[in-house]
mmCIF file of C-alpha atoms in Angstrom:
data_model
loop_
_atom_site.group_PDB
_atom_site.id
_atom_site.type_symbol
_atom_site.label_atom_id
_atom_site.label_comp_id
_atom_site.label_asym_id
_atom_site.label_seq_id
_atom_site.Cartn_x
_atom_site.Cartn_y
_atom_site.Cartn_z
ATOM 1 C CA UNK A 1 -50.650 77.354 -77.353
ATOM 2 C CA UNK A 2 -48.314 79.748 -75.710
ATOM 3 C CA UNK A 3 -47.142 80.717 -72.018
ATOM 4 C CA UNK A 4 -46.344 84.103 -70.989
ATOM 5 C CA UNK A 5 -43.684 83.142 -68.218
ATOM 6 C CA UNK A 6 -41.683 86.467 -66.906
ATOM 7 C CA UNK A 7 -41.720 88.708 -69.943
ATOM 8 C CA UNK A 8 -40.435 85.541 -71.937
ATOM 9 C CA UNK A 9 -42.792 84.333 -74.434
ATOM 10 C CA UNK A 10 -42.551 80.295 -74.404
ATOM 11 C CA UNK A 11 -44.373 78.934 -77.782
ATOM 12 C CA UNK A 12 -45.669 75.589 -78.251
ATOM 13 C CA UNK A 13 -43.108 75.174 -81.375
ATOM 14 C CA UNK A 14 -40.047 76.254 -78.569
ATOM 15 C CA UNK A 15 -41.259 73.960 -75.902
ATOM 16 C CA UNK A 16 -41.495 70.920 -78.731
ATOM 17 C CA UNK A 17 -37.582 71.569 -80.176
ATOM 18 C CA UNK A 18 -36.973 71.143 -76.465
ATOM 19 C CA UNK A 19 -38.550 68.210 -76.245
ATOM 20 C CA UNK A 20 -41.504 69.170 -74.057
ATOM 21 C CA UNK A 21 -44.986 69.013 -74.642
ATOM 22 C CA UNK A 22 -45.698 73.078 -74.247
ATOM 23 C CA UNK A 23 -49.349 72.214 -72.562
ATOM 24 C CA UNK A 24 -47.840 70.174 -69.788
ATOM 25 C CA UNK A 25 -44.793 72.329 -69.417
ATOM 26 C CA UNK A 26 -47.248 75.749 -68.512
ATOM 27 C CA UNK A 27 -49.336 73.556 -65.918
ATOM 28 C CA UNK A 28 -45.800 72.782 -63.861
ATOM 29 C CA UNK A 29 -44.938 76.635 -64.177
ATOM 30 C CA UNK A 30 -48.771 77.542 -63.152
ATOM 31 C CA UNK A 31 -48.193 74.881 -60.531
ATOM 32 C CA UNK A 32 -44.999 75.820 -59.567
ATOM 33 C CA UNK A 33 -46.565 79.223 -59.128
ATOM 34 C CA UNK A 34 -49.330 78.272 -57.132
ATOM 35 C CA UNK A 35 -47.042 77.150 -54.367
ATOM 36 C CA UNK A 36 -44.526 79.695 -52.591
ATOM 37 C CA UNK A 37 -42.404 79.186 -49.854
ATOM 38 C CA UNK A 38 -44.379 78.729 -46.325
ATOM 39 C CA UNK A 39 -40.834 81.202 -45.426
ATOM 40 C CA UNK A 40 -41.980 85.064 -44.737
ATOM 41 C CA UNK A 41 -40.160 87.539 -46.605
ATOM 42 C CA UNK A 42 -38.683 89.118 -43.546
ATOM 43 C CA UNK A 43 -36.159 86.112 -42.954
ATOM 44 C CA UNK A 44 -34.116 87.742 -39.819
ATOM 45 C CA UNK A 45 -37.281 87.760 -38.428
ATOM 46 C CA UNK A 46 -38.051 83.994 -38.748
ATOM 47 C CA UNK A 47 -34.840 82.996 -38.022
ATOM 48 C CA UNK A 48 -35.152 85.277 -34.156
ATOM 49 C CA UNK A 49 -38.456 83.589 -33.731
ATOM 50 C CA UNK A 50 -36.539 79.758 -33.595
ATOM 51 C CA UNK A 51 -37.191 78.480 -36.545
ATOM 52 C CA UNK A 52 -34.092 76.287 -36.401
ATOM 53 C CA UNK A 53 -33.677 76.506 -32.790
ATOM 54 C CA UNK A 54 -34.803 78.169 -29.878
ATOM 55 C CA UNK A 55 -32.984 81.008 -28.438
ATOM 56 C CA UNK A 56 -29.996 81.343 -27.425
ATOM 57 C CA UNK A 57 -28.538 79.117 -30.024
ATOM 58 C CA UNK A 58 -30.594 80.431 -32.828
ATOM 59 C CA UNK A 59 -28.824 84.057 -32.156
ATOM 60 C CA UNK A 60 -27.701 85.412 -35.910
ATOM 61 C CA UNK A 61 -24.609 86.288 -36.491
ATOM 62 C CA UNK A 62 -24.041 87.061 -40.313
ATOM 63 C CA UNK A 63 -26.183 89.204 -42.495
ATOM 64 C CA UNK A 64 -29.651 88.234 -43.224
ATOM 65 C CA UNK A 65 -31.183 90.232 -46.251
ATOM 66 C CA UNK A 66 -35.500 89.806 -46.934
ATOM 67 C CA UNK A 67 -36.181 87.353 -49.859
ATOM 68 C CA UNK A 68 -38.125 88.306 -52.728
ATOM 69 C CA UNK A 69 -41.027 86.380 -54.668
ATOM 70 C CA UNK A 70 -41.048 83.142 -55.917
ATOM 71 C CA UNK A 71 -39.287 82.331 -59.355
ATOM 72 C CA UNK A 72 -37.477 79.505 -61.087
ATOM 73 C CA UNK A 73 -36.240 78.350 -64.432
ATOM 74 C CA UNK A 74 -35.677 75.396 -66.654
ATOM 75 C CA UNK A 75 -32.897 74.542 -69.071
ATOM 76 C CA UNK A 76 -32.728 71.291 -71.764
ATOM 77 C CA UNK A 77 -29.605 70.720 -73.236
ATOM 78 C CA UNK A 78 -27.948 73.946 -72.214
ATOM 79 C CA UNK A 79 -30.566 76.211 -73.351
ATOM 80 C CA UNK A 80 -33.265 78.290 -71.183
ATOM 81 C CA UNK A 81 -36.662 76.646 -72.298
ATOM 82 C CA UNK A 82 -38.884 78.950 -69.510
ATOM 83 C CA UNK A 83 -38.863 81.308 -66.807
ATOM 84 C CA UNK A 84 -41.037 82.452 -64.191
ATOM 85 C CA UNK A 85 -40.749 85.317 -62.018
ATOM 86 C CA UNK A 86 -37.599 87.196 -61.481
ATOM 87 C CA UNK A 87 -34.560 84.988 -62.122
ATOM 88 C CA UNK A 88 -32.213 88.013 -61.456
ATOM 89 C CA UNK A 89 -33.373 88.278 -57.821
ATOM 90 C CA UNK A 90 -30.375 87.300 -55.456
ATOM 91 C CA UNK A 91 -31.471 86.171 -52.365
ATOM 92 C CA UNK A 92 -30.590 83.798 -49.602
ATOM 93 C CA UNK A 93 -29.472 80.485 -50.812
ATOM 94 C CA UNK A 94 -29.486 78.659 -47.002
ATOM 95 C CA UNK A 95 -27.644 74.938 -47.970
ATOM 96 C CA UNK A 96 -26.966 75.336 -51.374
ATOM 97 C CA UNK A 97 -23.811 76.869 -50.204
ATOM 98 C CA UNK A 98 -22.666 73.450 -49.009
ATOM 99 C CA UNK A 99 -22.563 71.904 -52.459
ATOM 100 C CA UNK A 100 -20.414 74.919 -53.363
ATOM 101 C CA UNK A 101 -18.216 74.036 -50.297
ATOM 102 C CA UNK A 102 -17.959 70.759 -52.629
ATOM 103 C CA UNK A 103 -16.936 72.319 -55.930
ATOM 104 C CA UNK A 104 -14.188 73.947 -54.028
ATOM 105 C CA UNK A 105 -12.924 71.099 -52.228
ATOM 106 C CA UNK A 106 -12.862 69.458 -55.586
ATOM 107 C CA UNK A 107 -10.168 72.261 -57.049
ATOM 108 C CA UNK A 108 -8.434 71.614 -53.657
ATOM 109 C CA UNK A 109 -7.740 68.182 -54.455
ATOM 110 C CA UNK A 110 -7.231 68.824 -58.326
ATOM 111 C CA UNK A 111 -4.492 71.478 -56.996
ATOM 112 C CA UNK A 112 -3.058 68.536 -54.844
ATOM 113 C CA UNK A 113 -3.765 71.043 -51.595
ATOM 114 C CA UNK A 114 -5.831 68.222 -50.757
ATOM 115 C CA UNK A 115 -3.530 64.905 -51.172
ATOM 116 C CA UNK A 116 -6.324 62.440 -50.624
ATOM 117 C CA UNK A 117 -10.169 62.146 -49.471
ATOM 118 C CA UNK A 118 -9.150 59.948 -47.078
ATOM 119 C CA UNK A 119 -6.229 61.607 -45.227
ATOM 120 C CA UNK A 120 -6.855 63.644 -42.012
ATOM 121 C CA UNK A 121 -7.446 67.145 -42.429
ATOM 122 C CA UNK A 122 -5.140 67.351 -39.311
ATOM 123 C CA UNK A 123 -2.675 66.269 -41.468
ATOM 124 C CA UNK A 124 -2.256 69.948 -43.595
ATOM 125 C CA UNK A 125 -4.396 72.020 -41.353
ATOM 126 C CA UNK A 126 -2.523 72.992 -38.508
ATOM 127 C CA UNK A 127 -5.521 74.627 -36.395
ATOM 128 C CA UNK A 128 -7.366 74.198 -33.076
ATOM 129 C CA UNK A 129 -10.479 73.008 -34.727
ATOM 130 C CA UNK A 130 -8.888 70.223 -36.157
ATOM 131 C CA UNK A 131 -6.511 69.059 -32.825
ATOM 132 C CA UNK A 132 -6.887 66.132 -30.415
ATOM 133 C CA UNK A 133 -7.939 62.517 -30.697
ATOM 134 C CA UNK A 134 -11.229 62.710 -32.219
ATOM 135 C CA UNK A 135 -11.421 65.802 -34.404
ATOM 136 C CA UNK A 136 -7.744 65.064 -35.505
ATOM 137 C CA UNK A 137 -8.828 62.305 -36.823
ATOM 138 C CA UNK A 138 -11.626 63.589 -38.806
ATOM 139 C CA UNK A 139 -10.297 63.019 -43.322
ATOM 140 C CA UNK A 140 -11.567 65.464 -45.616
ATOM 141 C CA UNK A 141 -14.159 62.900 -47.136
ATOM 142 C CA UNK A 142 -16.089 62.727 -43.481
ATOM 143 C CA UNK A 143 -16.393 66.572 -43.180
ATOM 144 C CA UNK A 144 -17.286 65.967 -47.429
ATOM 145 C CA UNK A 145 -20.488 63.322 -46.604
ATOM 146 C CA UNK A 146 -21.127 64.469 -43.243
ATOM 147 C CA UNK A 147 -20.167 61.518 -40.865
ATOM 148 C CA UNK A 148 -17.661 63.320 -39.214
ATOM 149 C CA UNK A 149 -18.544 63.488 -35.711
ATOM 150 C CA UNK A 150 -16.587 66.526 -35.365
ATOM 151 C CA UNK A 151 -17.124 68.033 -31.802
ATOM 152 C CA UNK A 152 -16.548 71.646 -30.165
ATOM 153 C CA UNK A 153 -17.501 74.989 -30.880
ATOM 154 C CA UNK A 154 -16.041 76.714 -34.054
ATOM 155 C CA UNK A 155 -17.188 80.871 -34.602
ATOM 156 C CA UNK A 156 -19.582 81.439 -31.387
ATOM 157 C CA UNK A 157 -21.753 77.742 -32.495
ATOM 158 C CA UNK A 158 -21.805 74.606 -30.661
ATOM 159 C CA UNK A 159 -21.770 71.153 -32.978
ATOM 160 C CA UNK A 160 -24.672 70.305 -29.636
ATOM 161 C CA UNK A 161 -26.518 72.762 -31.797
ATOM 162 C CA UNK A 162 -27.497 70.253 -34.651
ATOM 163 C CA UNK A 163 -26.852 67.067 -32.937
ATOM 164 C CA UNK A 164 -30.135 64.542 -33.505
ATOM 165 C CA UNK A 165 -31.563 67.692 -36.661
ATOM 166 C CA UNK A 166 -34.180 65.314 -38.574
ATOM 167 C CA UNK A 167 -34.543 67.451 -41.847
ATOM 168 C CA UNK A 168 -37.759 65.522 -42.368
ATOM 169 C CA UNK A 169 -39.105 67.732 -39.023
ATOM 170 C CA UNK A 170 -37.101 70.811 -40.112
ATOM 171 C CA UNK A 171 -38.941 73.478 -38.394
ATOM 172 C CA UNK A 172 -41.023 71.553 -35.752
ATOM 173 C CA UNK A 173 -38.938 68.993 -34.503
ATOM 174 C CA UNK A 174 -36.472 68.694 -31.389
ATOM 175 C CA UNK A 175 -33.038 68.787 -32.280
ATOM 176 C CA UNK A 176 -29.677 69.835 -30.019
ATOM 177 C CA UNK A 177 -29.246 66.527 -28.578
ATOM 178 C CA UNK A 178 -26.473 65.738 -26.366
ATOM 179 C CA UNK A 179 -25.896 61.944 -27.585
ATOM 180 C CA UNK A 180 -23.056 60.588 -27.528
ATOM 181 C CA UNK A 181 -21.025 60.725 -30.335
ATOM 182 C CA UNK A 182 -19.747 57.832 -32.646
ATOM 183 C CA UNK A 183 -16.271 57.363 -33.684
ATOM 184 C CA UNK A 184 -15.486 59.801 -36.714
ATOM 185 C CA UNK A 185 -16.933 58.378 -40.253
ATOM 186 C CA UNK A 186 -19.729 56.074 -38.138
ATOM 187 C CA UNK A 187 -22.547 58.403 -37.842
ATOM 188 C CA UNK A 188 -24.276 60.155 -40.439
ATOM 189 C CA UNK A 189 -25.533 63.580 -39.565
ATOM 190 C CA UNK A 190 -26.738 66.924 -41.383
ATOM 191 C CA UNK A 191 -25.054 69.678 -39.104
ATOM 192 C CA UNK A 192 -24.037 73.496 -40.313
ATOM 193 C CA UNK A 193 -21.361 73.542 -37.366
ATOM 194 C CA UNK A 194 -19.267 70.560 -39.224
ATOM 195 C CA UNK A 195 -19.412 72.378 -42.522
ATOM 196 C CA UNK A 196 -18.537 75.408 -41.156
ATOM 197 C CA UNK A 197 -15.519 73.506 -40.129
ATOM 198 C CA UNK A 198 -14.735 72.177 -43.817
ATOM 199 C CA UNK A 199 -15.006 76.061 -44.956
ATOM 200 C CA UNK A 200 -12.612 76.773 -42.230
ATOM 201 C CA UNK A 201 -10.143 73.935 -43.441
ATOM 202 C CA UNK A 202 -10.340 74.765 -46.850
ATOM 203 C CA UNK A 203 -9.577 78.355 -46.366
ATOM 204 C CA UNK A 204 -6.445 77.379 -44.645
ATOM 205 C CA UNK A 205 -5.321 75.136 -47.531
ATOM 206 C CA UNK A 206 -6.235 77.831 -50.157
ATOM 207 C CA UNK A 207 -4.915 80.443 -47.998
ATOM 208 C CA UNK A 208 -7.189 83.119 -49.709
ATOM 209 C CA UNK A 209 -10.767 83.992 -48.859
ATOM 210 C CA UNK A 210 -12.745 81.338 -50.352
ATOM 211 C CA UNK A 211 -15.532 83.720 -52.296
ATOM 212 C CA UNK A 212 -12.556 84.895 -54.243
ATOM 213 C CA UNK A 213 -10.898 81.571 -55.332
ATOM 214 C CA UNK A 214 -14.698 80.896 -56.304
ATOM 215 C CA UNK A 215 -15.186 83.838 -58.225
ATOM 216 C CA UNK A 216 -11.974 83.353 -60.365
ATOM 217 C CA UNK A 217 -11.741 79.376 -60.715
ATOM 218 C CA UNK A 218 -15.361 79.045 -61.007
ATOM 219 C CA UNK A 219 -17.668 82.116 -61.390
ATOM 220 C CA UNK A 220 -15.987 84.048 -63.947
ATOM 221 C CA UNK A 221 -14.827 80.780 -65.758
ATOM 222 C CA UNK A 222 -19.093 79.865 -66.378
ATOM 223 C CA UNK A 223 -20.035 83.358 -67.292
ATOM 224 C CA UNK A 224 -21.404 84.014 -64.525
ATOM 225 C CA UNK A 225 -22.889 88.028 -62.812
ATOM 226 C CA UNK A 226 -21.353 90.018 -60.531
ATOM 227 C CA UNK A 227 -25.127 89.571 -58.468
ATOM 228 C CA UNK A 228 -23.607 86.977 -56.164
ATOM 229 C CA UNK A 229 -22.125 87.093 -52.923
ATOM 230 C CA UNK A 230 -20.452 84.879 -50.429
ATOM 231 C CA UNK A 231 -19.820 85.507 -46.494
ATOM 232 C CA UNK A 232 -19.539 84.272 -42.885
ATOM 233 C CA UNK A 233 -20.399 85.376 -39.816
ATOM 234 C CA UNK A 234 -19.085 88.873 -37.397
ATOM 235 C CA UNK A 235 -17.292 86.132 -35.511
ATOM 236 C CA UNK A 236 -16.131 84.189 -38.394
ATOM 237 C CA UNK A 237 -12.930 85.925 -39.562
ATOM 238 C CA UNK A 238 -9.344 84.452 -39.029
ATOM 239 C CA UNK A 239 -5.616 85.044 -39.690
ATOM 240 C CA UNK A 240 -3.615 83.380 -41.947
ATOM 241 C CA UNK A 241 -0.043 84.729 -43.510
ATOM 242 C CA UNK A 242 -0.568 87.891 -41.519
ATOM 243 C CA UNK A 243 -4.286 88.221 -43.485
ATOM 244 C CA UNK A 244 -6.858 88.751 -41.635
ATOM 245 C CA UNK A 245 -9.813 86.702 -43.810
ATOM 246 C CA UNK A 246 -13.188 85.433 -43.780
ATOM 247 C CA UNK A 247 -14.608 82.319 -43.700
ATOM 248 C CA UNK A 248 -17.415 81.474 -44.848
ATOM 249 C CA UNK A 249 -21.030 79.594 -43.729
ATOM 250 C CA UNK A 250 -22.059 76.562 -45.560
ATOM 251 C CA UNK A 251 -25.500 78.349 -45.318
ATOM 252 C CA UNK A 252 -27.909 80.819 -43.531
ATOM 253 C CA UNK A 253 -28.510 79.174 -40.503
ATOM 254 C CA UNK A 254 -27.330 82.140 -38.464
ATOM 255 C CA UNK A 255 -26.972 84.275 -41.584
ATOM 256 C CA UNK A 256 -24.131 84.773 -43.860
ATOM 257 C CA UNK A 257 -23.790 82.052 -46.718
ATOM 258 C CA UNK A 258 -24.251 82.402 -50.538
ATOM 259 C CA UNK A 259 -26.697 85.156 -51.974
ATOM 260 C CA UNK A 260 -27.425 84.766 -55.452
ATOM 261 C CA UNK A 261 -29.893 84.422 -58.334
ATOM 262 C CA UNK A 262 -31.550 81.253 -60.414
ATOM 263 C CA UNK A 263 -29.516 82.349 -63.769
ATOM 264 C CA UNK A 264 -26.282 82.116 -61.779
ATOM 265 C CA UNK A 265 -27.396 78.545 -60.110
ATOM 266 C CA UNK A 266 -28.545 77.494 -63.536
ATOM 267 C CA UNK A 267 -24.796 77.759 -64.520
ATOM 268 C CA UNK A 268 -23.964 75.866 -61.551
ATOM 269 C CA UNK A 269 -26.191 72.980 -62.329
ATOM 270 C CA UNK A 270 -25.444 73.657 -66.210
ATOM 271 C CA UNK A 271 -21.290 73.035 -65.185
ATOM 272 C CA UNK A 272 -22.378 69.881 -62.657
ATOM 273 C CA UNK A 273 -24.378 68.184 -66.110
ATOM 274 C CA UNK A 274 -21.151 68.663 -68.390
ATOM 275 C CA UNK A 275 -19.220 67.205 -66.138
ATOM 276 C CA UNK A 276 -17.358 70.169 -64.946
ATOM 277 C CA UNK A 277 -16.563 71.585 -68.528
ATOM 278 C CA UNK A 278 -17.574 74.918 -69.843
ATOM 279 C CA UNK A 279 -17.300 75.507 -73.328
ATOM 280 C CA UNK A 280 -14.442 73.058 -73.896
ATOM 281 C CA UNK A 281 -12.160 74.217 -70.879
ATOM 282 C CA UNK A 282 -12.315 71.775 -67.576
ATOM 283 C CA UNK A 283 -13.189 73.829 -64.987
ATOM 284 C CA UNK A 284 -13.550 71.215 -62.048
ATOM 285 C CA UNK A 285 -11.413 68.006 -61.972
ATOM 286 C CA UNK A 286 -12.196 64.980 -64.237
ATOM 287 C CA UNK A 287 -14.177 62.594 -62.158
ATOM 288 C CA UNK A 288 -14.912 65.061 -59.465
ATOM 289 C CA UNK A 289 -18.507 65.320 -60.374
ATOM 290 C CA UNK A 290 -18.745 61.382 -60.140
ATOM 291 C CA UNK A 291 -17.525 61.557 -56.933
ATOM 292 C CA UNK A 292 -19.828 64.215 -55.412
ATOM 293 C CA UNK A 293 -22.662 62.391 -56.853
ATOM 294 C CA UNK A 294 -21.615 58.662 -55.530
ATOM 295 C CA UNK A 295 -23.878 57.476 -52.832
ATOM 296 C CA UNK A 296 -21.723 57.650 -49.361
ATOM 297 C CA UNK A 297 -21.887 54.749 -47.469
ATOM 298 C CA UNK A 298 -23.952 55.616 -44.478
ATOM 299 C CA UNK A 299 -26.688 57.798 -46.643
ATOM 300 C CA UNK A 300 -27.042 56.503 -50.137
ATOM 301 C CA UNK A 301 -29.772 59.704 -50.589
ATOM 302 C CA UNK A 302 -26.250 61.742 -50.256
ATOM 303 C CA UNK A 303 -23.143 62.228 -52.060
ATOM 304 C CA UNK A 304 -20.676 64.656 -51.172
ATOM 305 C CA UNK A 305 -22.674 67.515 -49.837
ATOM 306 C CA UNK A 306 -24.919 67.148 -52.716
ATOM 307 C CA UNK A 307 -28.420 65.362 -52.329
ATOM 308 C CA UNK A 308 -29.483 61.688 -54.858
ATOM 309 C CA UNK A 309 -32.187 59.614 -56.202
ATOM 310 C CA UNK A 310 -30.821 56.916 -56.491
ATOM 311 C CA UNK A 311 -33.151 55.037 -53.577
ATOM 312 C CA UNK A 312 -36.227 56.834 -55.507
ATOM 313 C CA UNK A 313 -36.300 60.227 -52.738
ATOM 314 C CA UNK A 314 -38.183 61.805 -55.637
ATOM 315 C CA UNK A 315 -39.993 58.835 -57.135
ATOM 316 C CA UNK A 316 -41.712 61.176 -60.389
ATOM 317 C CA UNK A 317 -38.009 62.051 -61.458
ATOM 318 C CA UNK A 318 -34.750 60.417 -63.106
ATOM 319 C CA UNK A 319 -32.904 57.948 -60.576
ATOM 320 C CA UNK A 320 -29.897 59.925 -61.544
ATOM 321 C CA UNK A 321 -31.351 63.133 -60.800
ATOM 322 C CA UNK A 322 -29.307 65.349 -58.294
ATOM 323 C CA UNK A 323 -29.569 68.281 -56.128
ATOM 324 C CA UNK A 324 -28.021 71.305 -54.342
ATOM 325 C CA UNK A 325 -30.981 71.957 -51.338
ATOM 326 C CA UNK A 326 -31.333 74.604 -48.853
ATOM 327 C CA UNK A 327 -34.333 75.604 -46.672
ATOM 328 C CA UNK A 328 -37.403 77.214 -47.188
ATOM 329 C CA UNK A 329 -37.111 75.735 -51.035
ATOM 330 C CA UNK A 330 -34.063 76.519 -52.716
ATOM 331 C CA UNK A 331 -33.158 73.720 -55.094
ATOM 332 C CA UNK A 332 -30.681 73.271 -58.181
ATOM 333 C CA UNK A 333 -31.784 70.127 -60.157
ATOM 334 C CA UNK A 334 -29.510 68.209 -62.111
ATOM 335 C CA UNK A 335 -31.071 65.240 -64.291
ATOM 336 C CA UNK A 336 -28.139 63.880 -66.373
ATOM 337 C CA UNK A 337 -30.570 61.401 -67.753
ATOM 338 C CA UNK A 338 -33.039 64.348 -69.824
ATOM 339 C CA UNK A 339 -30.375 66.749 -70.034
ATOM 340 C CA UNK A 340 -32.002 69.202 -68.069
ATOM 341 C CA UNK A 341 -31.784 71.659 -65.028
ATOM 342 C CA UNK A 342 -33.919 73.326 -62.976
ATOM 343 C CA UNK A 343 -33.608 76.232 -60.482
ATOM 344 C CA UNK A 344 -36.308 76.570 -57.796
ATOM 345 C CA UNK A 345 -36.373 79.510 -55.660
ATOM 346 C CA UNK A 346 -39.298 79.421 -52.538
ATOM 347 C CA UNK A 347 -41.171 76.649 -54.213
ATOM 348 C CA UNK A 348 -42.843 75.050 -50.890
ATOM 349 C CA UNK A 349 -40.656 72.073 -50.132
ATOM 350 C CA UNK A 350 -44.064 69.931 -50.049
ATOM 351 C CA UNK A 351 -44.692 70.845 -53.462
ATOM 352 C CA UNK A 352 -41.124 69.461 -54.532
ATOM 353 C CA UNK A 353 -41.673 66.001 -55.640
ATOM 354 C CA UNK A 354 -45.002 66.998 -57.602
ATOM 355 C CA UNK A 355 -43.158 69.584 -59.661
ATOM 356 C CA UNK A 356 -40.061 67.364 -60.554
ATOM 357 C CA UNK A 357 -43.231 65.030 -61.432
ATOM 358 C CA UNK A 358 -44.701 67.517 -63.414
ATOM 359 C CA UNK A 359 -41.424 68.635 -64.931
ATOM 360 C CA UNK A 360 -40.629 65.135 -66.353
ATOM 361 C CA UNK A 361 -43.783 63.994 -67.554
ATOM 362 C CA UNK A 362 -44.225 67.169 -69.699
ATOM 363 C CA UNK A 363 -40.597 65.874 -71.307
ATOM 364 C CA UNK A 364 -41.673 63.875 -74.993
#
């Protein structure tokens, strides 16, 4: 039995050196197929019509490009076993960008421009975002797991804006609570506002536009396309050293944040499974992947701006399974424990946990 799966011709003898049993493996593409994205291809349009928030806060403020059709790929042990759809399409990547936020902040402490997790960003960051009491306060490792509690308004965006966001109700739920906030590192939270604030740290301890220092310590290092970019918002650029210089979204909320394709984020996740080596040459620090994937304490479902299994969040796939997420079902899957990765782009998010199901159980 055979699969034609974009142009790529999958055969039964393939799947099986993989370690996949080729029958099972076409029923998770078919079914992976089956199930696009409940997001419309005009995506400036959603996001005007509230689909994160009501107006005025959902106003957009970086560039929103239309996504394409649904597509995805799978790799076992660093080798493409089958495609569907177009894997070269770049589109909108919506919270993936924050795990990239991660990689970075991982060179910044290999670099020692980050001293330690636990120190206050106040403490090498001279800016108004990161003055005062509370948000002084705030170490690199609480902007890193989200329990900051960082408050203000950073690039036009209110932190109120994501206060009480239940990703569960993504969509349909109330969010932009005015609670009151907990001391910094007490209070788990998923809110764009905060990571827009570690982008804006990081920048100032790089002191060069982020989408460049990930281009040349990371991109280019993994073999990566040119097909990729990176950006902020109209209201997002800054000075520093006389420069004036972007920075940029941890994701599309308002637009900006990382466009790109699945054969680029298959590198990612390829770089994440070795550990942060490519082809014998460490390209992220030794340990640093270990870290981003170590439960935090207030969410063990999240690392370091990357999503776990451990607690079983995906009960068909590996407990060590991880994942770079962003809306309307953008997903990089890591599973250390089968050697694989996985790139989904607009799978419905329902579908998710079948297809990792489906996924693994066609492994032999």
């Amino acid at each position: 039995m055979s699969a034609t799966v974009a142009g790529m011709m999958t055969s039964s003898s393939d799947a099986a050196l993989a370690g996949f049993d080729a029958a099972a493996l076409s029923d998770a593409v078919a079914f992976a197929e089956a199930n696009d994205s409940p997001f419309p291809r005009d995506l400036l349009a959603h996001l005007e019509a509230g689909y994160f928030e009501p107006a005025p806060d959902n106003a957009v403020l970086g560039s929103v490009s239309p996504r394409g059709p649904l597509n995805g790929l799978l790799m076992r042990h660093g080798q493409t076993v089958v495609r569907w759809g177009d894997t070269r399409q770049a589109d909108m990547t919506f919270s993936v960008a924050k795990s990239y936020l991660a990689l970075l902040a991982g060179l910044a402490l290999g670099d020692g421009l980050i001293q330690d997790l636990d120190a206050p960003v106040s403490a090498s960051v001279t800016d108004a975002a990161f003055a005062g009491p509370r948000n002084g306060a705030i170490t690199w490792r609480m902007l890193l797991d989200q329990t900051s509690e960082w408050e203000g308004t950073l690039f036009g965006k209110a932190d109120r804006i994501d206060r009480g966001r239940d990703l569960r109700r993504e969509g349909s739920g109330p969010k932009g609570i005015d609670r009151p906030l907990a001391t910094p590192g007490q209070h788990w939270e998923y809110n764009d506002v905060r990571v827009n604030a570690l982008a804006l740290a990081l920048l100032h301890r790089f002191r060069r536009p982020l989408p460049d220092v990930f281009a040349e310590r990371i991109m280019n290092p993994i073999g990566a396309s040119q097909d990729w970019r990176w950006e902020g918002y109209s209201t997002s650029f800054v000075e520093i050293d006389g420069q004036r210089m972007p920075s940029v979204s941890g994701g599309g909320h308002w637009g900006g944040g990382v466009v790109t394709h699945a054969e680029d984020q298959a590198r990612i996740g390829q770089l994440m499974l070795q550990d942060g080596v490519w082809d014998g040459r460490r390209v992220l620090p030794e340990g640093w992947v270990a870290a981003c994937t170590a439960p935090s304490r207030l969410n063990k479902d999240y690392g370091l701006l990357w999503w776990l299994n451990g607690q079983g969040r995906y009960p068909g796939a590996s407990r060590e399974s991880f994942f770079a997420q962003g809306a309307g079902g953008n997903v990089i899957w890591v599973d250390p424990a089968h050697d694989l990765v996985g790139v989904f782009r607009w799978l419905n998010p329902a579908a998710l946990p079948e297809m990792l199901a489906r996924v693994t159980a066609a492994l032999r």
